[in-house]
Amino acid sequence: MIELSLTVQVVIWLVVIGIFLASGQASLFHPVTVYCIFHGLVFVLRPILVRSFGFDANWNYMIFQPTDAYFIKTLAVSSVALIVFATTCVVVGWAKPVFLTDRFPGFNAVERRALLATTLLLLPAVAYSIYATRNGIEGERVNGIYIMTNSTGYLNEAQHFAIPLLGAWLVATRFHWFNLAPISLYVGYRVWFGWSRWTILLFLLMTVLVYCWFYRRKWIPLWSIVLAIPVLALFNLLGHNRDLLKQFFAGESLHVVEQDVGMSRAEKIRKQLDTQDYANFDYLSYVVSVVPERTEAFSYGAQYLQLFTEPIPRILWKGKPVGAPVKMINIGAYGNFVGLTVSICGDGWISGGWVGLVITLAVAGALLGGAHRWFWRNTDNVLAAMLYLVALAMVPQWYRDGGISIFKFLLFNLFPVLVWMGMNWLMGPRLVASHFVPLPPGAHLRFIRARPRHAAGNNCGARSRPV
């Protein structure tokens, strides 16, 4: 039955992709495109590898082994999530995916000055964030959630302002080769730091999105696929050894994967590939198995109440609740779920089973679909387009994590774009009140405008008078 279910899983995925392409809505800029890639990797390819090669590293970590019935149920949950999300996102986000003009977008003088001012304003925060976290971040885990004890997330995460700033300067300089210098510094630092590997992948995705938008392409160029290969390899290496680059500069021997004595080559390869990098299927299997059978309840969306408490720094509120302020269930009580993510599918399942799954994925699809429709109406607006493209590059994190983490990522990655928009408004021309004319009670005001002579005929010079 599992082999049949895996086949059905592949068929459903391919059918959804086929319908999506046939709809005429498909492009690199559609949230469904990103979700189909995510789903194919973690909910189609991963379970096939788990079944075919006996991947069990994550089962052992979670102290959990799903039955065949829950294995199949997990496949069903992920497929329903795909169908609901894709349908809602395409319907709500229906737009004509055609660029308004063929010319390359450019910045005017005001936008350039505003971008320079934004960069100079935020760079000190980026530099101090990097300096403050150079030796790591002190903290502890409480109920499987890591909390900082000597700092605040607003300071530690400020370094991520660099991602949208680099993207904006790529466009401002028309992708000039000298951008390689700051990009190399940023990527090099992320590799040296070792943690938050997602910033490297999401930066690459943002760069590809911005490049395609700038050059008016609806699909990715070949070079981005070629570039993704070493980036993914680097991502995997850092997953095995976060201090890889530090050890290299220190002249120490590099240990990527512990090579146990007596292991065959196939076993070593399996050990290297059976990681937590794309194991959301494994985690979702755990979630589906314990909720609600073990927890005897759902969360009913209470995890989203954390949106009201999370913005308050813990150093200002010592007694701030860890995680959601109201906890209906604790999925970590039935296995080791420390450091793992539930995905947007699991978040919906935790909220209310099949009903919660449909509601969560429908809401997510509607929100992203609305943003997609707005993007195609504003493709020639540089600031609006950058706002959407940076946000779209962050959504894989939402698909992977679920819950409220996307709001934290968007906060630090959209903030520079919002500051840039504010600077552009301050530095540019704008309407201001010059004087006031009081009107008597009962007066009516009629707004008029002149029309071209060929449109107005003999009455082109006529004006309506205020009454």
CSV table of C-alpha atoms in Angstrom, one decimal:
chain,number,residue,atom,x,y,z
A,1,MET,CA,0.0,0.0,0.0
A,2,ILE,CA,2.9,2.4,0.7
A,3,GLU,CA,4.3,1.9,-2.7
A,4,LEU,CA,0.9,2.6,-4.3
A,5,SER,CA,0.5,5.7,-2.1
A,6,LEU,CA,3.9,7.0,-3.2
A,7,THR,CA,2.9,6.6,-6.8
A,8,VAL,CA,-0.4,8.4,-6.2
A,9,GLN,CA,1.6,11.2,-4.4
A,10,VAL,CA,3.8,11.7,-7.5
A,11,VAL,CA,0.7,11.6,-9.8
A,12,ILE,CA,-1.1,14.3,-7.8
A,13,TRP,CA,1.9,16.5,-7.7
A,14,LEU,CA,2.4,16.2,-11.5
A,15,VAL,CA,-1.4,16.8,-12.1
A,16,VAL,CA,-1.3,20.0,-10.0
A,17,ILE,CA,1.7,21.2,-11.9
A,18,GLY,CA,0.1,20.4,-15.2
A,19,ILE,CA,-3.1,22.3,-14.4
A,20,PHE,CA,-1.1,25.2,-13.0
A,21,LEU,CA,0.9,25.5,-16.3
A,22,ALA,CA,-2.3,25.1,-18.4
A,23,SER,CA,-4.0,27.9,-16.4
A,24,GLY,CA,-1.6,30.5,-18.0
A,25,GLN,CA,-0.8,31.8,-14.5
A,26,ALA,CA,2.5,30.0,-14.0
A,27,SER,CA,5.7,32.0,-13.8
A,28,LEU,CA,8.7,32.2,-11.5
A,29,PHE,CA,6.9,35.0,-9.6
A,30,HIS,CA,3.9,32.9,-8.5
A,31,PRO,CA,3.9,31.6,-4.9
A,32,VAL,CA,2.5,28.3,-6.3
A,33,THR,CA,5.7,27.8,-8.3
A,34,VAL,CA,7.8,28.0,-5.1
A,35,TYR,CA,5.4,25.7,-3.2
A,36,CYS,CA,5.4,23.1,-5.9
A,37,ILE,CA,9.2,22.9,-5.8
A,38,PHE,CA,9.1,22.7,-2.0
A,39,HIS,CA,6.4,20.0,-2.0
A,40,GLY,CA,8.3,18.0,-4.6
A,41,LEU,CA,11.4,18.0,-2.6
A,42,VAL,CA,10.1,17.3,0.9
A,43,PHE,CA,6.8,15.5,0.3
A,44,VAL,CA,7.5,13.6,-2.9
A,45,LEU,CA,11.2,12.9,-3.2
A,46,ARG,CA,11.9,12.6,0.6
A,47,PRO,CA,9.3,9.9,1.3
A,48,ILE,CA,10.5,7.9,-1.7
A,49,LEU,CA,14.1,8.0,-0.3
A,50,VAL,CA,12.9,7.2,3.2
A,51,ARG,CA,11.1,4.1,1.9
A,52,SER,CA,13.6,3.0,-0.7
A,53,PHE,CA,16.8,3.4,1.3
A,54,GLY,CA,15.6,3.1,4.8
A,55,PHE,CA,16.4,6.6,6.0
A,56,ASP,CA,15.9,6.5,9.8
A,57,ALA,CA,18.2,9.2,11.2
A,58,ASN,CA,15.3,11.5,12.0
A,59,TRP,CA,13.1,8.7,13.3
A,60,ASN,CA,15.9,7.8,15.7
A,61,TYR,CA,16.3,11.5,16.7
A,62,MET,CA,12.6,11.9,17.4
A,63,ILE,CA,12.5,8.5,19.2
A,64,PHE,CA,9.5,7.7,16.9
A,65,GLN,CA,8.6,5.3,14.2
A,66,PRO,CA,5.4,5.8,12.2
A,67,THR,CA,3.2,2.9,11.3
A,68,ASP,CA,2.4,2.2,7.7
A,69,ALA,CA,-1.1,3.7,8.2
A,70,TYR,CA,0.4,7.0,9.5
A,71,PHE,CA,3.0,7.0,6.7
A,72,ILE,CA,0.2,6.9,4.2
A,73,LYS,CA,-1.9,9.5,6.1
A,74,THR,CA,1.0,11.9,6.1
A,75,LEU,CA,1.2,11.6,2.3
A,76,ALA,CA,-2.5,12.3,2.1
A,77,VAL,CA,-2.2,15.4,4.4
A,78,SER,CA,0.5,16.9,2.3
A,79,SER,CA,-1.4,16.3,-0.9
A,80,VAL,CA,-4.5,17.9,0.4
A,81,ALA,CA,-2.4,20.9,1.5
A,82,LEU,CA,-1.0,21.2,-2.0
A,83,ILE,CA,-4.4,21.1,-3.7
A,84,VAL,CA,-6.0,23.6,-1.3
A,85,PHE,CA,-3.1,26.0,-1.4
A,86,ALA,CA,-2.6,25.9,-5.2
A,87,THR,CA,-6.3,26.3,-5.9
A,88,THR,CA,-6.8,29.2,-3.5
A,89,CYS,CA,-3.7,31.0,-4.5
A,90,VAL,CA,-4.4,30.7,-8.3
A,91,VAL,CA,-8.0,31.8,-8.0
A,92,VAL,CA,-7.4,34.7,-5.7
A,93,GLY,CA,-4.2,35.7,-7.4
A,94,TRP,CA,-5.6,35.5,-11.0
A,95,ALA,CA,-3.8,38.1,-13.1
A,96,LYS,CA,-2.4,38.7,-16.5
A,97,PRO,CA,1.3,37.7,-16.0
A,98,VAL,CA,2.6,40.1,-18.6
A,99,PHE,CA,5.1,42.9,-17.9
A,100,LEU,CA,3.6,46.3,-18.5
A,101,THR,CA,6.6,47.5,-20.5
A,102,ASP,CA,9.6,45.7,-22.1
A,103,ARG,CA,12.2,48.3,-20.9
A,104,PHE,CA,14.5,47.6,-18.0
A,105,PRO,CA,13.3,49.3,-14.8
A,106,GLY,CA,15.5,52.0,-13.5
A,107,PHE,CA,15.7,54.4,-10.5
A,108,ASN,CA,15.2,58.1,-10.8
A,109,ALA,CA,17.5,60.5,-8.9
A,110,VAL,CA,15.3,60.7,-5.9
A,111,GLU,CA,15.1,56.9,-5.5
A,112,ARG,CA,18.9,56.6,-5.8
A,113,ARG,CA,19.5,59.2,-3.1
A,114,ALA,CA,16.8,57.5,-0.9
A,115,LEU,CA,18.5,54.1,-1.4
A,116,LEU,CA,21.9,55.6,-0.5
A,117,ALA,CA,20.5,57.3,2.6
A,118,THR,CA,18.7,54.0,3.7
A,119,THR,CA,22.0,52.1,3.2
A,120,LEU,CA,24.0,54.6,5.3
A,121,LEU,CA,21.3,54.6,7.9
A,122,LEU,CA,21.1,50.8,8.3
A,123,LEU,CA,24.7,49.7,7.7
A,124,PRO,CA,25.8,50.6,11.3
A,125,ALA,CA,23.0,48.3,12.6
A,126,VAL,CA,24.2,45.5,10.3
A,127,ALA,CA,27.8,45.9,11.4
A,128,TYR,CA,27.0,46.0,15.1
A,129,SER,CA,24.7,43.0,14.8
A,130,ILE,CA,27.6,41.0,13.2
A,131,TYR,CA,30.0,42.2,15.9
A,132,ALA,CA,27.6,41.4,18.7
A,133,THR,CA,27.0,37.8,17.5
A,134,ARG,CA,30.6,37.0,16.4
A,135,ASN,CA,31.1,34.6,19.3
A,136,GLY,CA,27.6,33.1,19.1
A,137,ILE,CA,24.4,33.8,21.0
A,138,GLU,CA,23.9,32.8,24.6
A,139,GLY,CA,20.6,31.1,25.5
A,140,GLU,CA,18.8,28.1,26.6
A,141,ARG,CA,16.1,25.7,25.5
A,142,VAL,CA,12.8,25.7,27.4
A,143,ASN,CA,10.3,23.1,26.3
A,144,GLY,CA,12.3,22.7,23.1
A,145,ILE,CA,12.2,26.4,22.3
A,146,TYR,CA,15.5,28.3,22.2
A,147,ILE,CA,15.4,31.7,24.0
A,148,MET,CA,18.2,34.3,24.2
A,149,THR,CA,19.5,35.2,27.7
A,150,ASN,CA,22.0,37.9,27.0
A,151,SER,CA,20.6,39.8,24.0
A,152,THR,CA,17.5,40.5,21.9
A,153,GLY,CA,16.4,39.3,18.5
A,154,TYR,CA,16.1,42.9,17.2
A,155,LEU,CA,19.8,43.3,17.6
A,156,ASN,CA,20.9,39.8,16.5
A,157,GLU,CA,18.7,39.7,13.4
A,158,ALA,CA,19.5,43.2,12.2
A,159,GLN,CA,22.3,41.8,10.1
A,160,HIS,CA,19.7,40.4,7.7
A,161,PHE,CA,19.0,43.9,6.6
A,162,ALA,CA,21.9,43.2,4.2
A,163,ILE,CA,19.8,40.8,2.0
A,164,PRO,CA,17.3,43.4,0.6
A,165,LEU,CA,19.9,46.1,0.5
A,166,LEU,CA,22.2,44.0,-1.7
A,167,GLY,CA,19.2,43.2,-4.0
A,168,ALA,CA,18.3,46.9,-4.3
A,169,TRP,CA,21.8,47.8,-5.3
A,170,LEU,CA,21.9,45.1,-7.9
A,171,VAL,CA,19.0,46.8,-9.6
A,172,ALA,CA,20.4,50.3,-9.0
A,173,THR,CA,23.7,49.4,-10.7
A,174,ARG,CA,22.1,47.2,-13.4
A,175,PHE,CA,23.8,44.1,-12.1
A,176,HIS,CA,27.3,45.5,-12.5
A,177,TRP,CA,30.1,43.1,-11.8
A,178,PHE,CA,31.5,45.1,-8.8
A,179,ASN,CA,28.5,43.9,-6.8
A,180,LEU,CA,30.4,40.7,-6.5
A,181,ALA,CA,32.6,42.3,-3.8
A,182,PRO,CA,29.8,43.0,-1.2
A,183,ILE,CA,28.0,39.8,-2.1
A,184,SER,CA,31.2,37.8,-1.5
A,185,LEU,CA,31.7,39.5,1.8
A,186,TYR,CA,28.1,38.7,2.9
A,187,VAL,CA,28.1,35.1,1.7
A,188,GLY,CA,31.6,34.5,3.1
A,189,TYR,CA,30.5,35.8,6.5
A,190,ARG,CA,27.4,33.6,6.5
A,191,VAL,CA,29.6,30.6,5.7
A,192,TRP,CA,32.1,31.5,8.4
A,193,PHE,CA,29.3,32.0,11.0
A,194,GLY,CA,27.9,28.6,10.1
A,195,TRP,CA,24.4,29.1,11.5
A,196,SER,CA,21.3,30.4,9.7
A,197,ARG,CA,22.2,28.6,6.5
A,198,TRP,CA,18.8,29.6,5.1
A,199,THR,CA,20.1,33.1,4.5
A,200,ILE,CA,22.4,31.9,1.8
A,201,LEU,CA,19.7,30.0,-0.1
A,202,LEU,CA,17.1,32.7,0.3
A,203,PHE,CA,19.6,35.4,-0.8
A,204,LEU,CA,20.2,33.3,-4.0
A,205,LEU,CA,16.5,33.0,-4.6
A,206,MET,CA,16.0,36.7,-4.1
A,207,THR,CA,18.8,37.5,-6.5
A,208,VAL,CA,17.3,35.2,-9.2
A,209,LEU,CA,13.8,36.8,-8.7
A,210,VAL,CA,15.2,40.3,-9.0
A,211,TYR,CA,17.3,39.4,-12.0
A,212,CYS,CA,14.3,37.9,-13.9
A,213,TRP,CA,12.1,40.9,-13.0
A,214,PHE,CA,14.8,43.3,-14.1
A,215,TYR,CA,15.4,41.6,-17.5
A,216,ARG,CA,11.7,40.8,-18.0
A,217,ARG,CA,12.0,37.1,-17.8
A,218,LYS,CA,9.2,34.9,-16.5
A,219,TRP,CA,11.4,31.9,-15.8
A,220,ILE,CA,14.9,31.3,-14.4
A,221,PRO,CA,18.0,31.5,-16.6
A,222,LEU,CA,20.3,28.5,-16.9
A,223,TRP,CA,23.1,30.1,-14.9
A,224,SER,CA,21.0,30.2,-11.8
A,225,ILE,CA,20.5,26.4,-11.9
A,226,VAL,CA,24.2,25.9,-12.4
A,227,LEU,CA,24.9,28.2,-9.5
A,228,ALA,CA,22.5,26.4,-7.3
A,229,ILE,CA,24.5,23.2,-7.4
A,230,PRO,CA,27.5,24.5,-5.4
A,231,VAL,CA,25.3,26.5,-3.1
A,232,LEU,CA,23.3,23.4,-2.2
A,233,ALA,CA,26.5,21.4,-1.7
A,234,LEU,CA,27.8,24.2,0.6
A,235,PHE,CA,24.4,24.1,2.4
A,236,ASN,CA,24.8,20.4,3.0
A,237,LEU,CA,28.4,20.7,4.2
A,238,LEU,CA,27.5,23.4,6.7
A,239,GLY,CA,24.7,21.1,7.9
A,240,HIS,CA,27.3,18.5,8.9
A,241,ASN,CA,29.9,20.9,10.2
A,242,ARG,CA,28.9,24.5,11.1
A,243,ASP,CA,32.6,25.5,11.8
A,244,LEU,CA,33.9,24.2,8.4
A,245,LEU,CA,35.3,27.6,7.3
A,246,LYS,CA,36.7,28.4,10.8
A,247,GLN,CA,38.5,25.1,10.8
A,248,PHE,CA,39.9,25.8,7.4
A,249,PHE,CA,41.4,29.2,8.3
A,250,ALA,CA,42.7,27.8,11.6
A,251,GLY,CA,44.6,25.1,9.7
A,252,GLU,CA,42.7,22.3,11.3
A,253,SER,CA,41.7,19.0,9.7
A,254,LEU,CA,38.2,19.3,8.1
A,255,HIS,CA,35.5,16.8,9.3
A,256,VAL,CA,32.4,17.0,7.2
A,257,VAL,CA,30.8,13.6,7.9
A,258,GLU,CA,32.0,11.3,10.6
A,259,GLN,CA,33.2,8.2,8.7
A,260,ASP,CA,32.6,5.3,10.9
A,261,VAL,CA,35.1,2.4,10.6
A,262,GLY,CA,33.6,-0.5,8.7
A,263,MET,CA,31.0,1.4,6.8
A,264,SER,CA,30.6,0.6,3.1
A,265,ARG,CA,30.6,3.4,0.6
A,266,ALA,CA,26.8,3.2,0.1
A,267,GLU,CA,26.3,3.5,3.9
A,268,LYS,CA,28.5,6.5,4.0
A,269,ILE,CA,26.6,8.2,1.3
A,270,ARG,CA,23.3,7.3,3.0
A,271,LYS,CA,24.6,8.8,6.2
A,272,GLN,CA,25.5,12.0,4.4
A,273,LEU,CA,22.1,12.4,2.6
A,274,ASP,CA,19.9,11.3,5.5
A,275,THR,CA,19.9,14.7,7.2
A,276,GLN,CA,17.4,17.2,8.6
A,277,ASP,CA,17.8,19.6,5.7
A,278,TYR,CA,14.6,18.5,3.8
A,279,ALA,CA,13.0,16.1,6.2
A,280,ASN,CA,9.7,17.9,6.7
A,281,PHE,CA,7.9,14.7,5.7
A,282,ASP,CA,9.5,12.9,8.7
A,283,TYR,CA,8.4,15.7,11.0
A,284,LEU,CA,4.9,15.9,9.6
A,285,SER,CA,4.6,12.1,10.1
A,286,TYR,CA,5.3,12.7,13.8
A,287,VAL,CA,2.8,15.5,14.0
A,288,VAL,CA,0.0,13.5,12.3
A,289,SER,CA,0.7,10.6,14.5
A,290,VAL,CA,0.5,12.4,17.9
A,291,VAL,CA,-2.2,15.0,17.1
A,292,PRO,CA,-4.9,14.4,18.2
A,293,GLU,CA,-4.5,10.7,19.1
A,294,ARG,CA,-1.9,11.4,21.8
A,295,THR,CA,-2.6,15.0,22.6
A,296,GLU,CA,-6.4,14.4,22.7
A,297,ALA,CA,-6.9,18.0,21.4
A,298,PHE,CA,-5.9,20.5,18.8
A,299,SER,CA,-4.4,23.9,19.2
A,300,TYR,CA,-7.3,25.7,17.5
A,301,GLY,CA,-4.9,28.4,16.2
A,302,ALA,CA,-3.8,29.5,19.7
A,303,GLN,CA,-0.2,29.4,18.5
A,304,TYR,CA,-0.9,32.6,16.6
A,305,LEU,CA,-1.5,34.5,19.8
A,306,GLN,CA,2.3,34.7,20.0
A,307,LEU,CA,2.1,37.5,17.5
A,308,PHE,CA,1.1,39.8,20.3
A,309,THR,CA,3.8,38.7,22.7
A,310,GLU,CA,6.7,38.0,20.4
A,311,PRO,CA,7.5,41.7,19.5
A,312,ILE,CA,8.3,42.5,23.2
A,313,PRO,CA,12.0,41.9,23.9
A,314,ARG,CA,12.6,39.4,26.7
A,315,ILE,CA,15.2,41.7,28.3
A,316,LEU,CA,12.3,44.1,28.9
A,317,TRP,CA,9.8,41.4,30.0
A,318,LYS,CA,11.5,38.8,32.1
A,319,GLY,CA,8.4,36.7,32.5
A,320,LYS,CA,7.4,36.7,28.8
A,321,PRO,CA,5.9,33.3,28.0
A,322,VAL,CA,8.1,30.9,26.0
A,323,GLY,CA,6.4,30.4,22.7
A,324,ALA,CA,2.6,30.9,22.5
A,325,PRO,CA,1.1,32.6,25.6
A,326,VAL,CA,-1.7,30.0,25.6
A,327,LYS,CA,-0.7,26.4,25.1
A,328,MET,CA,-3.5,24.0,24.2
A,329,ILE,CA,-1.2,21.0,23.4
A,330,ASN,CA,2.5,20.1,23.6
A,331,ILE,CA,3.6,17.9,20.8
A,332,GLY,CA,7.1,17.7,22.3
A,333,ALA,CA,5.8,15.6,25.2
A,334,TYR,CA,5.7,12.4,23.1
A,335,GLY,CA,9.1,12.4,21.5
A,336,ASN,CA,12.1,14.5,20.8
A,337,PHE,CA,11.0,17.4,18.6
A,338,VAL,CA,13.6,19.9,19.7
A,339,GLY,CA,14.8,22.1,16.9
A,340,LEU,CA,12.4,20.7,14.3
A,341,THR,CA,9.8,22.4,12.2
A,342,VAL,CA,6.1,21.4,11.6
A,343,SER,CA,5.8,23.0,8.1
A,344,ILE,CA,2.7,25.0,7.1
A,345,CYS,CA,0.9,21.6,6.6
A,346,GLY,CA,1.7,20.5,10.1
A,347,ASP,CA,0.7,23.9,11.5
A,348,GLY,CA,-2.7,23.5,9.9
A,349,TRP,CA,-3.1,20.0,11.1
A,350,ILE,CA,-2.2,21.0,14.7
A,351,SER,CA,-4.8,23.8,14.5
A,352,GLY,CA,-7.7,21.4,13.8
A,353,GLY,CA,-7.0,18.3,11.8
A,354,TRP,CA,-8.4,18.2,8.3
A,355,VAL,CA,-10.5,21.3,8.9
A,356,GLY,CA,-7.6,23.3,10.3
A,357,LEU,CA,-5.4,22.1,7.4
A,358,VAL,CA,-7.9,23.3,4.8
A,359,ILE,CA,-8.4,26.7,6.6
A,360,THR,CA,-4.7,27.4,7.2
A,361,LEU,CA,-3.7,26.5,3.6
A,362,ALA,CA,-6.6,28.4,2.1
A,363,VAL,CA,-5.8,31.6,4.1
A,364,ALA,CA,-2.1,31.3,3.2
A,365,GLY,CA,-3.0,30.8,-0.5
A,366,ALA,CA,-5.4,33.8,-0.4
A,367,LEU,CA,-2.9,36.1,1.1
A,368,LEU,CA,-0.1,35.1,-1.2
A,369,GLY,CA,-2.5,35.1,-4.2
A,370,GLY,CA,-3.6,38.6,-3.4
A,371,ALA,CA,0.0,39.7,-3.2
A,372,HIS,CA,0.7,38.1,-6.6
A,373,ARG,CA,-2.1,39.9,-8.3
A,374,TRP,CA,-0.9,43.2,-6.8
A,375,PHE,CA,2.6,42.5,-8.1
A,376,TRP,CA,1.5,42.2,-11.7
A,377,ARG,CA,-0.4,45.5,-11.5
A,378,ASN,CA,2.8,47.2,-10.3
A,379,THR,CA,5.6,45.6,-12.1
A,380,ASP,CA,7.0,49.0,-13.3
A,381,ASN,CA,7.0,50.4,-9.8
A,382,VAL,CA,10.5,49.7,-8.6
A,383,LEU,CA,9.7,50.0,-4.9
A,384,ALA,CA,6.5,48.0,-5.0
A,385,ALA,CA,8.2,45.2,-7.1
A,386,MET,CA,11.2,45.0,-4.7
A,387,LEU,CA,8.8,44.7,-1.8
A,388,TYR,CA,7.0,41.7,-3.4
A,389,LEU,CA,10.2,40.0,-4.6
A,390,VAL,CA,11.9,40.2,-1.3
A,391,ALA,CA,8.8,38.8,0.4
A,392,LEU,CA,8.4,36.1,-2.1
A,393,ALA,CA,12.0,35.0,-1.5
A,394,MET,CA,11.1,34.5,2.2
A,395,VAL,CA,8.1,32.3,1.7
A,396,PRO,CA,10.0,29.0,1.5
A,397,GLN,CA,10.7,29.6,5.2
A,398,TRP,CA,7.0,29.8,5.8
A,399,TYR,CA,6.3,26.6,3.9
A,400,ARG,CA,9.1,24.9,5.9
A,401,ASP,CA,8.4,26.3,9.4
A,402,GLY,CA,4.7,27.1,9.6
A,403,GLY,CA,3.5,29.2,12.5
A,404,ILE,CA,4.5,32.8,13.1
A,405,SER,CA,8.2,32.6,12.1
A,406,ILE,CA,7.4,34.1,8.7
A,407,PHE,CA,6.4,37.3,10.3
A,408,LYS,CA,9.8,37.6,12.0
A,409,PHE,CA,11.6,36.9,8.7
A,410,LEU,CA,9.5,39.5,6.9
A,411,LEU,CA,10.1,42.0,9.6
A,412,PHE,CA,13.8,42.1,9.1
A,413,ASN,CA,13.9,41.6,5.4
A,414,LEU,CA,11.1,44.1,4.4
A,415,PHE,CA,12.1,46.7,6.9
A,416,PRO,CA,14.9,48.1,4.7
A,417,VAL,CA,12.5,48.3,1.7
A,418,LEU,CA,10.0,50.1,3.9
A,419,VAL,CA,12.6,52.6,5.1
A,420,TRP,CA,13.7,53.1,1.5
A,421,MET,CA,10.1,53.9,0.6
A,422,GLY,CA,9.9,56.4,3.5
A,423,MET,CA,13.1,58.1,2.5
A,424,ASN,CA,11.9,58.3,-1.1
A,425,TRP,CA,8.8,60.1,0.1
A,426,LEU,CA,10.7,62.5,2.3
A,427,MET,CA,13.3,63.4,-0.4
A,428,GLY,CA,10.8,63.5,-3.3
A,429,PRO,CA,8.2,66.1,-4.4
A,430,ARG,CA,4.9,65.8,-2.6
A,431,LEU,CA,1.7,67.8,-2.1
A,432,VAL,CA,1.6,70.0,1.0
A,433,ALA,CA,-1.1,72.3,2.3
A,434,SER,CA,-0.5,75.9,1.3
A,435,HIS,CA,-3.6,77.7,2.4
A,436,PHE,CA,-7.2,77.1,3.4
A,437,VAL,CA,-10.4,78.6,1.9
A,438,PRO,CA,-13.5,78.4,4.1
A,439,LEU,CA,-16.7,77.5,2.3
A,440,PRO,CA,-20.1,78.8,3.5
A,441,PRO,CA,-22.7,76.3,4.7
A,442,GLY,CA,-24.5,74.5,1.9
A,443,ALA,CA,-21.9,75.2,-0.7
A,444,HIS,CA,-21.0,72.5,-3.2
A,445,LEU,CA,-17.5,72.0,-4.7
A,446,ARG,CA,-17.1,70.7,-8.2
A,447,PHE,CA,-13.7,69.4,-9.4
A,448,ILE,CA,-13.0,70.1,-13.1
A,449,ARG,CA,-10.3,69.5,-15.6
A,450,ALA,CA,-9.6,70.8,-19.1
A,451,ARG,CA,-10.0,68.3,-22.0
A,452,PRO,CA,-8.1,68.4,-25.4
A,453,ARG,CA,-9.7,70.4,-28.1
A,454,HIS,CA,-10.3,67.4,-30.4
A,455,ALA,CA,-12.2,65.7,-27.6
A,456,ALA,CA,-14.2,68.6,-26.4
A,457,GLY,CA,-15.4,70.0,-29.8
A,458,ASN,CA,-16.6,73.6,-29.9
A,459,ASN,CA,-17.2,73.6,-26.1
A,460,CYS,CA,-13.6,72.7,-25.3
A,461,GLY,CA,-13.1,76.0,-23.5
A,462,ALA,CA,-16.2,75.7,-21.4
A,463,ARG,CA,-15.6,75.5,-17.7
A,464,SER,CA,-18.1,74.4,-15.0
A,465,ARG,CA,-18.4,76.9,-12.2
A,466,PRO,CA,-18.6,76.0,-8.6
A,467,VAL,CA,-22.1,76.4,-7.3
